[in-house]
Structures are given as C-alpha cells and as structure tokens.
Coordinates of C-alpha atoms and ligand atoms in Angstrom, one line a residue:
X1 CA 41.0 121.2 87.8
X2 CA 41.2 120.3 84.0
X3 CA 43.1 123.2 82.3
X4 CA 42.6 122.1 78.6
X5 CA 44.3 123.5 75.4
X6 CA 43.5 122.1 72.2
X7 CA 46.4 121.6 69.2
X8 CA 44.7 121.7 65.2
X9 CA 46.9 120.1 62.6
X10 CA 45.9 120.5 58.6
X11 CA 48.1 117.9 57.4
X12 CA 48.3 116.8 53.4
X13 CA 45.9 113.6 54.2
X14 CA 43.6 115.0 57.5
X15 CA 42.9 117.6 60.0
X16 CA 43.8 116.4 63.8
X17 CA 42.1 118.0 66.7
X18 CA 44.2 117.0 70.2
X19 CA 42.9 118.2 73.3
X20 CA 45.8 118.5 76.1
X21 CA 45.1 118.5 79.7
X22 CA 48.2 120.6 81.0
X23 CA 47.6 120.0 84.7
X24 CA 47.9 115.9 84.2
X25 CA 49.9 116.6 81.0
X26 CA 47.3 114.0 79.3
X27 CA 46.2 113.7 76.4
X28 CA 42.6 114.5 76.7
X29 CA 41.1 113.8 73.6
X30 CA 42.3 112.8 70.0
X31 CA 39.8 113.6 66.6
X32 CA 40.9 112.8 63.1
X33 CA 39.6 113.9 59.6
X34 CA 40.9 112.1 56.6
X35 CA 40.2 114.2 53.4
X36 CA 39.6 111.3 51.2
X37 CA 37.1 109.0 53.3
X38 CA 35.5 111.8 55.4
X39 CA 35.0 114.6 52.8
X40 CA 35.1 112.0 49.7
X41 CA 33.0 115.0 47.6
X42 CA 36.3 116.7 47.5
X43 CA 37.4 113.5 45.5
X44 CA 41.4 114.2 46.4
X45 CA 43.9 111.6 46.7
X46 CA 45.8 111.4 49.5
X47 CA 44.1 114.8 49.8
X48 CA 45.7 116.5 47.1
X49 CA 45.1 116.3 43.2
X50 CA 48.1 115.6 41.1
X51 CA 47.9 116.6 37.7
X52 CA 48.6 114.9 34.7
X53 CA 52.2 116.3 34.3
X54 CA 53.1 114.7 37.8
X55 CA 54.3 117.7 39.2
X56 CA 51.6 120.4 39.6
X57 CA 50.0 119.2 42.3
X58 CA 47.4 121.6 44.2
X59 CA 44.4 120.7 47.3
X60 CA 41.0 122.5 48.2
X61 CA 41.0 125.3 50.4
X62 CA 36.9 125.3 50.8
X63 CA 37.8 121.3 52.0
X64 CA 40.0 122.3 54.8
X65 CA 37.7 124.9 56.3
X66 CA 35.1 122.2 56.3
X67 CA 37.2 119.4 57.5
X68 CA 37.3 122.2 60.5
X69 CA 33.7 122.2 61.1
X70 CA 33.3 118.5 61.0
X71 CA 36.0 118.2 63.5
X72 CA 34.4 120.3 66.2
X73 CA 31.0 118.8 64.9
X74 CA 32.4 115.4 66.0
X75 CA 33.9 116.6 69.5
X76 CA 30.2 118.3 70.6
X77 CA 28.3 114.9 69.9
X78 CA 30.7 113.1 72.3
X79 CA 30.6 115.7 74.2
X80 CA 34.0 116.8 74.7
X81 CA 34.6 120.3 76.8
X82 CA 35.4 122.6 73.9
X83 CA 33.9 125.2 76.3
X84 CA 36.5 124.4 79.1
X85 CA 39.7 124.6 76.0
X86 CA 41.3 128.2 77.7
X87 CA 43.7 128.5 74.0
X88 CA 44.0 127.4 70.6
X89 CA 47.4 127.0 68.5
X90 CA 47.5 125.2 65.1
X91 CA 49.9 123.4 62.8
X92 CA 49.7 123.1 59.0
X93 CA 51.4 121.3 55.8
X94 CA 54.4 123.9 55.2
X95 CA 54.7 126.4 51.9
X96 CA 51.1 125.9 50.3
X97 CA 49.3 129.2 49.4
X98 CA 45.6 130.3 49.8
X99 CA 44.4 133.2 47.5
X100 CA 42.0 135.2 48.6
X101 CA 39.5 138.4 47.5
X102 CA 37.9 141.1 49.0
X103 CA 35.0 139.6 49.6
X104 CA 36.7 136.4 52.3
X105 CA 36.8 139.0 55.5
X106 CA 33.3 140.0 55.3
X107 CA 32.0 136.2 54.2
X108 CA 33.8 135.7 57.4
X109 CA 32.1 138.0 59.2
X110 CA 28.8 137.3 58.0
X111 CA 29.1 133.1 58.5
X112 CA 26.0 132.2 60.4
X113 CA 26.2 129.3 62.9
X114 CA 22.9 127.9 60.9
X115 CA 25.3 127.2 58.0
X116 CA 29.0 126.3 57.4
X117 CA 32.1 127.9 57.1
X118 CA 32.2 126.3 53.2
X119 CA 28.8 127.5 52.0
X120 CA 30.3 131.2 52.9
X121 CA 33.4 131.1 51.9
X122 CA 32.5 129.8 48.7
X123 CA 33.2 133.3 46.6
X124 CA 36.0 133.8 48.5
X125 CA 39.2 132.7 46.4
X126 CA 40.8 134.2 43.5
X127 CA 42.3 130.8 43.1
X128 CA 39.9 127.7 43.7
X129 CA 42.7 125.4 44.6
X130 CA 45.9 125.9 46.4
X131 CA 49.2 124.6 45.6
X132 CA 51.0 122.7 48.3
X133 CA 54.3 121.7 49.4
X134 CA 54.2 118.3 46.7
X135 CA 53.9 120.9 43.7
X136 CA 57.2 120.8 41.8
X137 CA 56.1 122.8 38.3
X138 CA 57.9 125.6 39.4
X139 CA 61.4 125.1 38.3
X140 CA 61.6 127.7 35.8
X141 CA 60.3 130.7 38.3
X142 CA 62.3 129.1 40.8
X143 CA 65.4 129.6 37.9
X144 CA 64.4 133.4 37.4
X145 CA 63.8 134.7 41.1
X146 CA 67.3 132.7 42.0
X147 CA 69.0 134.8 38.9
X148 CA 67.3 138.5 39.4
X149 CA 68.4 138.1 43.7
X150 CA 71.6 137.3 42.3
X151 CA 72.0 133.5 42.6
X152 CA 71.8 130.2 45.0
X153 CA 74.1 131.7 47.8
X154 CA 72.3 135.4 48.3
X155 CA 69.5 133.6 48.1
X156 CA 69.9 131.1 50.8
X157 CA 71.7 133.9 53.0
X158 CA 68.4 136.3 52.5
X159 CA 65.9 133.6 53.4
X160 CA 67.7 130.5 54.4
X161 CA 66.6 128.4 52.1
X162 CA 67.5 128.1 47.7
X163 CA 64.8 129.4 45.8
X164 CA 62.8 126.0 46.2
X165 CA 60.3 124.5 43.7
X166 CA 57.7 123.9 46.7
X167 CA 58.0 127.4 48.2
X168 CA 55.5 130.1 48.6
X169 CA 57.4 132.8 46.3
X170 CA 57.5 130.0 43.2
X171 CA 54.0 129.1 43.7
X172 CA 52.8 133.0 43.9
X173 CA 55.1 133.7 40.6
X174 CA 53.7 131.1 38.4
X175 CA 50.2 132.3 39.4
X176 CA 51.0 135.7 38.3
X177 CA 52.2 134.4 35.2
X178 CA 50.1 132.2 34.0
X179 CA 46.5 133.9 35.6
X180 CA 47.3 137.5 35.9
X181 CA 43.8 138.7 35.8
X182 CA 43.2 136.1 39.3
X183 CA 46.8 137.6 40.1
X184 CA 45.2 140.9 40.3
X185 CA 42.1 140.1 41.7
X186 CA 43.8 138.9 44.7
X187 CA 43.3 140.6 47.7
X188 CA 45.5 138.5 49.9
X189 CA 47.8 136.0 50.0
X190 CA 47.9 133.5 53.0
X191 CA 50.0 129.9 53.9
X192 CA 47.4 127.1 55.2
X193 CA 48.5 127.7 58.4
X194 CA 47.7 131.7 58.3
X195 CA 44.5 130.7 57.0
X196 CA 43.2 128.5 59.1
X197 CA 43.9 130.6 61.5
X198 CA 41.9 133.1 60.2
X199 CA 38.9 130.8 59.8
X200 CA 39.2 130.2 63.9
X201 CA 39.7 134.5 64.6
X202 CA 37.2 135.3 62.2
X203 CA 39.7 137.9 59.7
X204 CA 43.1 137.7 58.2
X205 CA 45.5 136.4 60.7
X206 CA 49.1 136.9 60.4
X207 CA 52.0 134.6 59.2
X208 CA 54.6 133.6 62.0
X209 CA 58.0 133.6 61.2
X210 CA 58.6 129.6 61.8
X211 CA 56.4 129.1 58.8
X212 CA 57.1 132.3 56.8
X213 CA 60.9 131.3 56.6
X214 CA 59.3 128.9 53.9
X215 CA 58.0 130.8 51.8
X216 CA 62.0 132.2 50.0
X217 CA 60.0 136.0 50.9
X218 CA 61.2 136.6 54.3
X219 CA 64.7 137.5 55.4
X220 CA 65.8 134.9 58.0
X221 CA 68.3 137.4 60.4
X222 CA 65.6 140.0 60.3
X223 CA 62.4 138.5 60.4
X224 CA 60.3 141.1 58.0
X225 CA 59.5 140.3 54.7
X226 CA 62.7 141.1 52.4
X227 CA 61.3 143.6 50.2
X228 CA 63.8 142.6 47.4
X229 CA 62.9 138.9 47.4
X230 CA 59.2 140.3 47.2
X231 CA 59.3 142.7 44.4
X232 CA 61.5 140.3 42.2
X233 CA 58.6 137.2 43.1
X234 CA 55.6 139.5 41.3
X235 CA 54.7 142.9 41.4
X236 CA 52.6 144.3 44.0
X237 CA 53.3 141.3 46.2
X238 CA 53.9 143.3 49.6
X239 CA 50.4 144.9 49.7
X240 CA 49.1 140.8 49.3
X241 CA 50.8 139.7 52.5
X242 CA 49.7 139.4 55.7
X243 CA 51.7 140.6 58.6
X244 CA 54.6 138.7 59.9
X245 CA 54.5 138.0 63.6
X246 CA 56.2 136.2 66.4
X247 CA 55.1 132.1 66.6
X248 CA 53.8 132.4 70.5
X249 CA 52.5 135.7 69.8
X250 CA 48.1 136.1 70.8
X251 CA 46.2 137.2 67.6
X252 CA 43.1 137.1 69.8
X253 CA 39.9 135.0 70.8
X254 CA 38.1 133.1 68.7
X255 CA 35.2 134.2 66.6
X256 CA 31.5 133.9 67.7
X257 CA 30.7 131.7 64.7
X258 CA 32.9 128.8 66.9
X259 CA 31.6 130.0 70.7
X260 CA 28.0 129.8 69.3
X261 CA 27.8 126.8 67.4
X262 CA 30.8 124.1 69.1
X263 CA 30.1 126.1 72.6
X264 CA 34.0 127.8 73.1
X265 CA 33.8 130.3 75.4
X266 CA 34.7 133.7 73.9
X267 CA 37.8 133.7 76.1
X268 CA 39.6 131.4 74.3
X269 CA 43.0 132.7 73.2
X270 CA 44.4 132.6 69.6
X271 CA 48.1 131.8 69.2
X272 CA 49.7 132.2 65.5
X273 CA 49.7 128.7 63.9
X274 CA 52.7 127.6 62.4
X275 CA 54.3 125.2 59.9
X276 CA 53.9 121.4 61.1
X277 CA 57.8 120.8 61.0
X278 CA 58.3 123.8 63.3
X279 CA 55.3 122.7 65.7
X280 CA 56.6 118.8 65.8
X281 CA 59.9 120.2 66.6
X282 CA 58.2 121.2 69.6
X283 CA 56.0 117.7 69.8
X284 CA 58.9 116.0 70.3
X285 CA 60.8 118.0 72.5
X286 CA 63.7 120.0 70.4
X287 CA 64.5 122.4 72.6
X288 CA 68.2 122.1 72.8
X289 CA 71.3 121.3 71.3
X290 CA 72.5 117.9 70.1
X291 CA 69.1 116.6 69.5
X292 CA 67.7 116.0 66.0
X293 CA 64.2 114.1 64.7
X294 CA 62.7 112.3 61.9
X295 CA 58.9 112.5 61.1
X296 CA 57.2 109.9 59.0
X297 CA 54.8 111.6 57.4
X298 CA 53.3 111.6 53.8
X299 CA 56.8 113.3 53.5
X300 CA 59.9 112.5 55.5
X301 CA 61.7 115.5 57.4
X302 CA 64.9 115.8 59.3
X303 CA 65.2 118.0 61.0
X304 CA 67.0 119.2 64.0
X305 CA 67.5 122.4 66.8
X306 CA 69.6 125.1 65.9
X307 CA 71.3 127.8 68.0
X308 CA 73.0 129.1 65.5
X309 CA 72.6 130.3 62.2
X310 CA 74.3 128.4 59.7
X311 CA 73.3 127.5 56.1
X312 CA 73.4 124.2 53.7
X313 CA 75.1 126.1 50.4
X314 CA 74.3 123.0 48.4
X315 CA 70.8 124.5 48.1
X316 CA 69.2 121.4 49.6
X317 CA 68.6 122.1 53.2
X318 CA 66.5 124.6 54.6
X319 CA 67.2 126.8 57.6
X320 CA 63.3 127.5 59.0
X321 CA 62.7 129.9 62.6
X322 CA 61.6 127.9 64.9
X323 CA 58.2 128.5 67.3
X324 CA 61.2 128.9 70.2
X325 CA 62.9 132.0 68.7
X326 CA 65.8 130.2 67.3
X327 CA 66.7 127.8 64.2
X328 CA 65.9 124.7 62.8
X329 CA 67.7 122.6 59.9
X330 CA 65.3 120.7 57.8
X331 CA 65.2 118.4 54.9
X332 CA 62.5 117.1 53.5
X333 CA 62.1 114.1 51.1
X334 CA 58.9 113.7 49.0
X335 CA 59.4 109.5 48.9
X336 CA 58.3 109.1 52.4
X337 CA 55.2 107.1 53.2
X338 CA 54.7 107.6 49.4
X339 CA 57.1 105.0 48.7
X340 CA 56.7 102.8 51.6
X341 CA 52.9 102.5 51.0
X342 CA 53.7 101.6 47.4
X343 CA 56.1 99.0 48.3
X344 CA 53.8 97.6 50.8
X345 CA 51.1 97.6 48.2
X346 CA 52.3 96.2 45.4
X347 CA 53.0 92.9 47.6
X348 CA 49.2 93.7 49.1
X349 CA 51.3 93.4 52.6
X350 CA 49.5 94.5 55.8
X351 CA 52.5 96.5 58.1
X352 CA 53.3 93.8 59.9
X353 CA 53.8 91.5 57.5
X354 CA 56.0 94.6 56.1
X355 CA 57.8 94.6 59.5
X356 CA 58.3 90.8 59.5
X357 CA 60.1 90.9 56.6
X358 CA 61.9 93.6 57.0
X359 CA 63.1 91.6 60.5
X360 CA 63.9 88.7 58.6
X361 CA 66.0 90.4 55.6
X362 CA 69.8 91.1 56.7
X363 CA 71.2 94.6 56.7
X364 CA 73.1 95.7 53.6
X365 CA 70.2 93.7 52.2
X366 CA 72.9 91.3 50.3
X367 CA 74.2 94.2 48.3
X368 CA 71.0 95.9 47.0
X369 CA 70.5 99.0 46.7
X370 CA 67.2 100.8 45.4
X371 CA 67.2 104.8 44.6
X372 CA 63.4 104.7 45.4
X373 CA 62.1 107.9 43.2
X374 CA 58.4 107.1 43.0
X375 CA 57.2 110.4 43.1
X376 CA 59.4 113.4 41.7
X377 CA 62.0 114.2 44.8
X378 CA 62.7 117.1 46.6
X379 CA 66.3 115.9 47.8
X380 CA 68.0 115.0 45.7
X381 CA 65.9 116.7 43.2
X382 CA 64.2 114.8 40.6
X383 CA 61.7 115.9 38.7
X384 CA 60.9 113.0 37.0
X385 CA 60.0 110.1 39.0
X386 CA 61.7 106.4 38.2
X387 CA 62.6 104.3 41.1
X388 CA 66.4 102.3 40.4
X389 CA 66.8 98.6 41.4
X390 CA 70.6 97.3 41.7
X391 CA 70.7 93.3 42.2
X392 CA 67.1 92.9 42.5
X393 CA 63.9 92.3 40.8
X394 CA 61.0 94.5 40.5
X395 CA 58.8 91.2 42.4
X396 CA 61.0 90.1 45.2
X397 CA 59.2 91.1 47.8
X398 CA 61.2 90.7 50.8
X399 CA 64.5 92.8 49.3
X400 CA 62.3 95.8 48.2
X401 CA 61.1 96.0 51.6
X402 CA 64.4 96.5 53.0
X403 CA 65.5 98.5 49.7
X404 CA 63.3 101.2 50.5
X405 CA 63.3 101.9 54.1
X406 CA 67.7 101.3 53.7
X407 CA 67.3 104.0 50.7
X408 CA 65.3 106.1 53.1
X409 CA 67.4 106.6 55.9
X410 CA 71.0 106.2 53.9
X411 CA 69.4 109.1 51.5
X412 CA 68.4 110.8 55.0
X413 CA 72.0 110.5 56.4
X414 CA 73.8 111.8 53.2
X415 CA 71.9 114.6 53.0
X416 CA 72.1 116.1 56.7
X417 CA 76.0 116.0 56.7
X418 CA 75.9 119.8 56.0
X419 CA 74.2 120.4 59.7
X420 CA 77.1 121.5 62.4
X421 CA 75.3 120.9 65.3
X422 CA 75.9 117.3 65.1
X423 CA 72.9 115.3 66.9
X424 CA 73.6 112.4 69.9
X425 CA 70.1 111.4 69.6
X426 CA 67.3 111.2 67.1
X427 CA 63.2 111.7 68.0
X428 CA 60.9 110.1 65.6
X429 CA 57.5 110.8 65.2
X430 CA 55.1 110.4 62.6
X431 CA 52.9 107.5 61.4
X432 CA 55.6 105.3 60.4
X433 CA 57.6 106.2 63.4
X434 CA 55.8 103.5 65.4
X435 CA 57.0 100.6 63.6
X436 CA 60.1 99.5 65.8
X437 CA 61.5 97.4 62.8
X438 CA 61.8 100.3 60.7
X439 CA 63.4 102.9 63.5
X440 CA 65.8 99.8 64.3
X441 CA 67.1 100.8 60.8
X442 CA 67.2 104.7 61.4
X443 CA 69.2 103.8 64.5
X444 CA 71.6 101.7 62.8
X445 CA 72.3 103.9 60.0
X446 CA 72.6 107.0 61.8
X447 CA 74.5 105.0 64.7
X448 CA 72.6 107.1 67.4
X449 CA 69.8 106.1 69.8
X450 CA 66.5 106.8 68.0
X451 CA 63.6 107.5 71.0
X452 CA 60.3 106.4 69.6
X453 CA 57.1 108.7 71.1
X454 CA 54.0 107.2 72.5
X455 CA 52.2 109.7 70.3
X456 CA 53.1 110.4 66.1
X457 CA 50.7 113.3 66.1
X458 CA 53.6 115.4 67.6
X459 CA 52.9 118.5 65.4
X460 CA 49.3 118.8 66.8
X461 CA 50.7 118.0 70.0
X462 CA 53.2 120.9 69.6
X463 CA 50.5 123.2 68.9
X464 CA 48.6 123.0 72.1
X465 CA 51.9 122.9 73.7
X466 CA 52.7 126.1 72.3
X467 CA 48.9 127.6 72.9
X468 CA 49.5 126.2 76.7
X469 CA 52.7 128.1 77.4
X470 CA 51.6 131.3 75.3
X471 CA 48.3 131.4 77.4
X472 CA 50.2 130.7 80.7
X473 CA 52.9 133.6 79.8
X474 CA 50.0 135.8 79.1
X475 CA 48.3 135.7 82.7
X476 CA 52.5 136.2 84.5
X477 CA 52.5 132.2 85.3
X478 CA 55.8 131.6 83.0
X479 CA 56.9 127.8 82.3
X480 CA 60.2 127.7 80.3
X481 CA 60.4 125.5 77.4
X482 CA 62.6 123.2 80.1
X483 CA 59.9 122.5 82.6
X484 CA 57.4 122.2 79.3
X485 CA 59.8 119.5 78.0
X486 CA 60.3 118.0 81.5
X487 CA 56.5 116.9 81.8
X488 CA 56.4 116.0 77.5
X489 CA 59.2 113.3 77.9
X490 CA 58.1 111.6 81.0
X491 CA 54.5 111.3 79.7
X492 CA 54.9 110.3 75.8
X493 CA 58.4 108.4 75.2
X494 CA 57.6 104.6 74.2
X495 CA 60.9 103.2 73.8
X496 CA 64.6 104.2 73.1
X497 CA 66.3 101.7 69.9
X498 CA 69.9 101.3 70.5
X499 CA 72.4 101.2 67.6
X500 CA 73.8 97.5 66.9
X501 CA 77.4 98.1 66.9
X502 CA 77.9 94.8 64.9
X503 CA 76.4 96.9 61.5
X504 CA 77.8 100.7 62.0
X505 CA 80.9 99.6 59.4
X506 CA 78.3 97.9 57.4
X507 CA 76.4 100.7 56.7
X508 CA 79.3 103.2 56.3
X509 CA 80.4 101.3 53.6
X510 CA 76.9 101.0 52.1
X511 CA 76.6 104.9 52.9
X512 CA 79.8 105.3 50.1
X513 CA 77.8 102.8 47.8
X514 CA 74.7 104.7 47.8
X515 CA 76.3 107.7 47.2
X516 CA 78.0 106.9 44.3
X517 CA 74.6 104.9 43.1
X518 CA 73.5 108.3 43.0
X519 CA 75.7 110.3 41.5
X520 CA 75.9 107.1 38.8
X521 CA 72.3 107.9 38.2
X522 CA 71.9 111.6 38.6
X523 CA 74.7 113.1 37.8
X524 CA 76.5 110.7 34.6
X525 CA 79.3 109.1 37.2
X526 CA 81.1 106.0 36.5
X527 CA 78.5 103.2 37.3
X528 CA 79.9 101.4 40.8
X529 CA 78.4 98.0 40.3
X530 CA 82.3 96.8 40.8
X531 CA 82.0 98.3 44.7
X532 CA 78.4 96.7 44.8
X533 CA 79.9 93.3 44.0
X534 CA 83.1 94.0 46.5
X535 CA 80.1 95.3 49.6
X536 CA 78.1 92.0 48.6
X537 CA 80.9 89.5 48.5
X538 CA 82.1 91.0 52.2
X539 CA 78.5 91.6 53.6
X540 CA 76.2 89.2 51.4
X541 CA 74.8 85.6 51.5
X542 CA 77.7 83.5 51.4
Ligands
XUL601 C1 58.8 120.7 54.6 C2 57.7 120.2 53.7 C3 56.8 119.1 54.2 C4 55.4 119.7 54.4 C5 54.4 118.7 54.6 O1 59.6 121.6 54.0 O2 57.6 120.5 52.6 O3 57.3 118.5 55.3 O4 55.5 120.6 55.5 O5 54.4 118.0 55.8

C-alpha cells in the first residue's frame, strides 16, 4: 500500500510540490512553479524585484499563494492522489516577512473553492510586498538594534546570529520606520514559511524554531521569543508574532478550501513548515556529527549538524535550530547561482559547455584569482557590488569560468573555519550540485569526499520527510531519524567525488592568496600581487 506524504518548497525562483511514497521510499511525483514564466503577471525577476538602489530587494506575497493553487491545479489534471497524501510539511526561502491585517483570517475563512486563494486574499496585507532574504537596506537598523542589545557578541549569544541585514527583526524595523501608519495597521507578522502554512490550515499558523532562529527575535538556548530583542526591534512587536512552536510539531489538517477543490481528504495532517536550509539539512541526511553540506541554490549555504551550541563571534555565521531539536551552522553567500549564471551568460555558454571548460582549465587557474561580488554579499559583506579580476580579462572565457566557481568554494572554505565540529564529508544539493565538474572543485578545495544526491530538491524532500515521521510518531509507529536516514541514502545518492591528493597543497596555498586578495580589497591590506606571481610561477603554465 502507497503511504504518500507530500513536501512544498517556496523557494526565491519557484514553488516545488514532491510527493514521497514512504513505503517504497520513492519519489512519487515531482511539480515545479517558476515565478517568472509561470506567473509572468507578477513580472519578478528571478522572482523577486530589486530596486533601484540594489539592495532593497522585496517579492509578492499574493504570487506565492497563487503559485500554491496552480501547483495543486496541475497535480489534479494528471491525476496525482492528493486524496491518498496522509501529511503535509513545507519549506520556505529563510528571513522574509509577510504583513498582514485583520481582515487575512477571515478572507481565509471565507475563500470559496469557485475562486482563488489570490482574489481573497487580496486586502489582506498591510504591506503589498515582502522583503526577503536578498534585501540588504537594512544596515543602519541592523547598526541600532546591535547597539541598544548591547553589541555584536550579546547579540549573537541571545539569538545566534549578528544582527543581520537579511533578518526578520531589520526588515520589521525599517517598516516601522519608514511606514508607521502600515506599521500599525499590522495585525500580524509572519516568515514565508509560517505563512504558507497558514494558507494550507486555513488561519495563522505558528513559526518553528528552525526558522524563527532567523529572524535575530528569538533566544536560541530557550526557544521563546526574547522579549528584549523584540521590544528594542519596534514597539508593540510581541502582540504581531505568531506563536513559536516545535519543527515536527501538528498544527492540524488542512482547510476545506484544499479537501474540496484538489480532493485532500480532511485527514491530512499539518506539520509546521520550516526554513529551506533547516528542511535540506534533513534532505540530505544531517543527522549526525562530522557531516556538513553545500546547497546550490540562487544563494549558496554551508551548512552543517551541530550537537552543540557554539557561536561564530565574527558575526558571519549563523547558529539556526534545526527541525531535529539540535543545531545547525550556516553560512550563506548571496553570489551563488547569481554569479555562475552571469558568468555563463555573458559567454552565452549552455552548462556543459560551462563544465567543459571548467574540465579543461587547470586548478589554481594559472594564478587567477576573481573576488566574484556581482550582487551585494552577505559573507564577506559588501554592500556594494563590483566583482575583482587578478591576472585576467573581463572576456577570457575559459579563466572566469574557473575564477568563479574557485572563488566560490575558497570563499566557502575561509569562511566555515569558525565551525568546531569539523566535517569528514560534504552533501551537496541544489541545482548546481549536479554538475560533477563543479563538485570535483568543492571536493578538492575542502579535501573531503563531497556525495552528490540523485535529487537537488532536498529541502522539499526534507519536508515530506519530516511530515512522514511527524505523522508516523503521531499514530505510536516511531522511526528514528537513523532508520529515516537509512532508507534516504540508499535511495538518492548518485555518486561520491574523491579529493585529488595531487592539488590539496595547491589549493592551501591559493586558500592564503585569496584571503589576503580579500583583505587587499576589503579591508585596505597590502596588495599581494608579489604572492600571486610566486603561486603562479610554482603552479602556473610554464
Ligand atoms: C539563509 C539564506 C538563504 C535563504 C534562501 O540564511 O538567507 O539561504 O534561505 O534560500
């Protein structure tokens, strides 16, 4: 018998839908949205709408509840079992806020399967759009919340993360300021992920701790909100949130609106959603210690399992819960696909022909280095976006390909070396995570095994993992997270990429370069082109 549980993941670009058959352990069914082609009336890019400063950059609420109805629409007319799914869990872009009034529980109520979800919700918000995790205007509340909690290390202690430019508290601060009245008329305040939950159970569903440790509100040790870190963001903040509640916690069945129009039977189990990089930690199988990932997605994350608290006092690494009860390091770099896509662009290259020249380009790419800020980064922070080339032009295709993904993963390696649990393995996921050329690069930099999943979508995947076992605890059948990850890595691991031993010195010398590349260029060092000749004359073209 099918025993089916279906993972939602509302992703910057597209809303997944992936139905899991937990008795095979197969993936049943796979349904993607991309905001920009499917919902083009939206007109986003890359499903969010920068501004012209570069660095306010918000989506559409009203888009992502209808990217939710076109989802299902699509599974009924192939006919997929939504009636046979037994529970729902979901995943969605981390730190983005959704501002609501009085009037979005009763629209909620009232939605009529005749119509949509968007034509009722549509005098719902107090705030039309909703800043996301890309949004980096908010330096200057990020500057006053750090000061009145009394600085960078209280901060991160409280809530396990610096007061963070893409955070929920920033975000909610600068609305306050700048729109008080809308500030005011806001009845509550919920992250994607809490939202779209509530769309599914039909009224304001609560905010799980994986995700809420992203907002800089929530103490970390004691999972409640920190009242402190909430009166200092804006005033009357607390009375805005929702509940905070555990990740594999039920928040009920879904709402007739879904069992009468998709055919769901009103049995299905709600489980919280939760932040994407907390759900793919469960995708891809994080359940222990010694094991980190990287996901490819429109931003790059690494990330890895934690068992016990410890914090990056740097300010650039975040401690987030994790949908297991315990920890989980993450950084998170803005020039992910961003910068691939423009590299690959600009030489109008299809990925393969990326790949093939990334294969035929030698590592330590003859001594050149790229800083590849395209977009304003998150770590190291920049806020205003330049890419650096050192030895090479702007038009050589073949040595920006390497430039950027070397960048990408030397970048990624400098900036984990806070995390004490030090990884033996690495689990990639993500788009870009299928492209073998590319992990070969991970793997050699990081000189560990990188393990490359049949699957990228790993945070939807995670979601209806997490739905499965919640459901299954619910009725006295326990699994344990082991026999869970047992069945997950026979069924969806593709290949494992070895380290070549031949490069490891290589790239620890090119590690030192790049690190004093940037410090040369972001904070005023000596400029090291004299160890950029020495690495080039020992690893270059001769
Ligand atoms: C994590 C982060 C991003 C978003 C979008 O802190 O900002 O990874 O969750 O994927």
């Amino acid at each position: 018998m099918k025993e089916l549980f279906l993972g939602l993941d509302c992703s910057t670009q597209g809303l997944t839908a992936i139905i899991i058959d937990f008795n095979s352990f197969r993936i049943l069914s796979k349904y993607e949205i991309n905001y920009d082609r499917d919902l083009a009336h939206y007109k986003t890019q890359n499903g969010v709408y920068i501004h012209d400063d570069g660095i306010t950059v918000h989506s559409n609420p009203l888009m992502w509840a209808e990217a939710l109805d076109l989802i299902f629409f699509n599974m009924v007319k192939d006919d997929v079992p939504l009636q046979s799914v037994l529970a729902i869990s979901g995943s969605a872009q981390q730190h983005g806020t959704v501002y609501l009034n009085t009037k979005f529980e009763k629209n909620l109520k009232n939605v009529s399967p005749d119509s949509n979800l968007a034509h009722f919700l549509l005098n719902s918000f107090s705030r039309k759009t909703s800043p996301v995790w890309m949004d980096s205007s908010t330096s200057k509340q990020c500057q006053e919340i750090r000061e009145k909690l009394g600085g960078m290390k209280k901060a991160i202690k409280l809530t396990g993360s610096n007061i963070t430019e893409r955070f929920s508290g920033p975000q909610i601060r600068k609305f306050y300021q700048q729109q008080s009245e809308k500030y005011e008329k806001t009845h509550i305040i919920h992250l994607i992920s809490s939202y779209m939950a509530s769309l599914l159970l039909g009224k304001n569903a609560p905010i799980d701790h994986a995700d809420g440790t992203g907002m800089n509100l929530m103490n970390i040790a004691r999972n409640q909100w920190d009242r402190e870190a909430v009166e200092i963001t804006a005033p009357n903040l607390m009375i805005k949130l929702p509940p905070l509640i555990k990740s594999y916690e039920i928040i009920g069945n879904i709402a007739p609106y879904f069992t009468e129009k998709y055919g769901f039977s009103p049995e299905t189990l709600l489980i919280a959603w939760s932040g994407d990089n907390p759900n793919s930690l469960v995708g891809v199988g994080l359940i222990s210690k010694g094991k980190a990932a990287i996901s490819l997605g429109t931003s790059d994350t690494f990330f890895g399992y934690m068992e016990n608290l410890h914090f990056d006092f740097t300010g650039e690494g975040h401690v987030f819960g994790t949908p297991t009860g315990y920890y989980m390091s993450l950084i998170c770099f803005k020039n992910g696909s961003l910068a691939r896509e423009r590299i690959k662009n600009q030489f109008k290259l299809t990925w393969s022909e990326f790949s093939e020249l990334l294969l035929h380009t030698p590592p330590g790419n003859d001594g050149n280095i790229m800083l590849p800020y395209f977009f304003p980064e998150i770590v190291p922070l920049v806020l205003n976006s330049k890419p650096y080339r050192f030895g090479f032009s702007e038009n050589d295709p073949k040595a920006n390909v390497r430039a950027v993904i070397e960048a990408q993963f030397l970048s990624m390696k400098l900036h984990s070396s806070w995390i004490k649990e030090k990884a033996t393995e690495i689990h990639a996921t993500g788009g870009a995570s299928i492209n073998t050329e590319i992990m070969q690069v991970a793997a050699d930099v990081f000189n560990i095994p990188v393990r490359i999943f049949e699957q990228a979508n790993s945070a939807a995947i995670g979601a209806a993992i997490r739905s499965a076992k919640s459901f299954y605890d619910s009725i006295g059948q326990y699994t344990s997270w082991i026999e869970i990850n047992e069945k997950l890595s026979q069924l969806l691991i593709k290949e494992i990429l070895y380290p070549n031993e031949n490069v490891t010195k290589l790239y620890e010398e090119m590690l030192f370069l790049y690190e004093k590349y940037e410090d040369y260029v972001l904070r005023g060092s000596e400029n090291p082109e004299y160890f950029r000749q020495r690495f080039k004359d020992k690893y270059g073209k001769k």
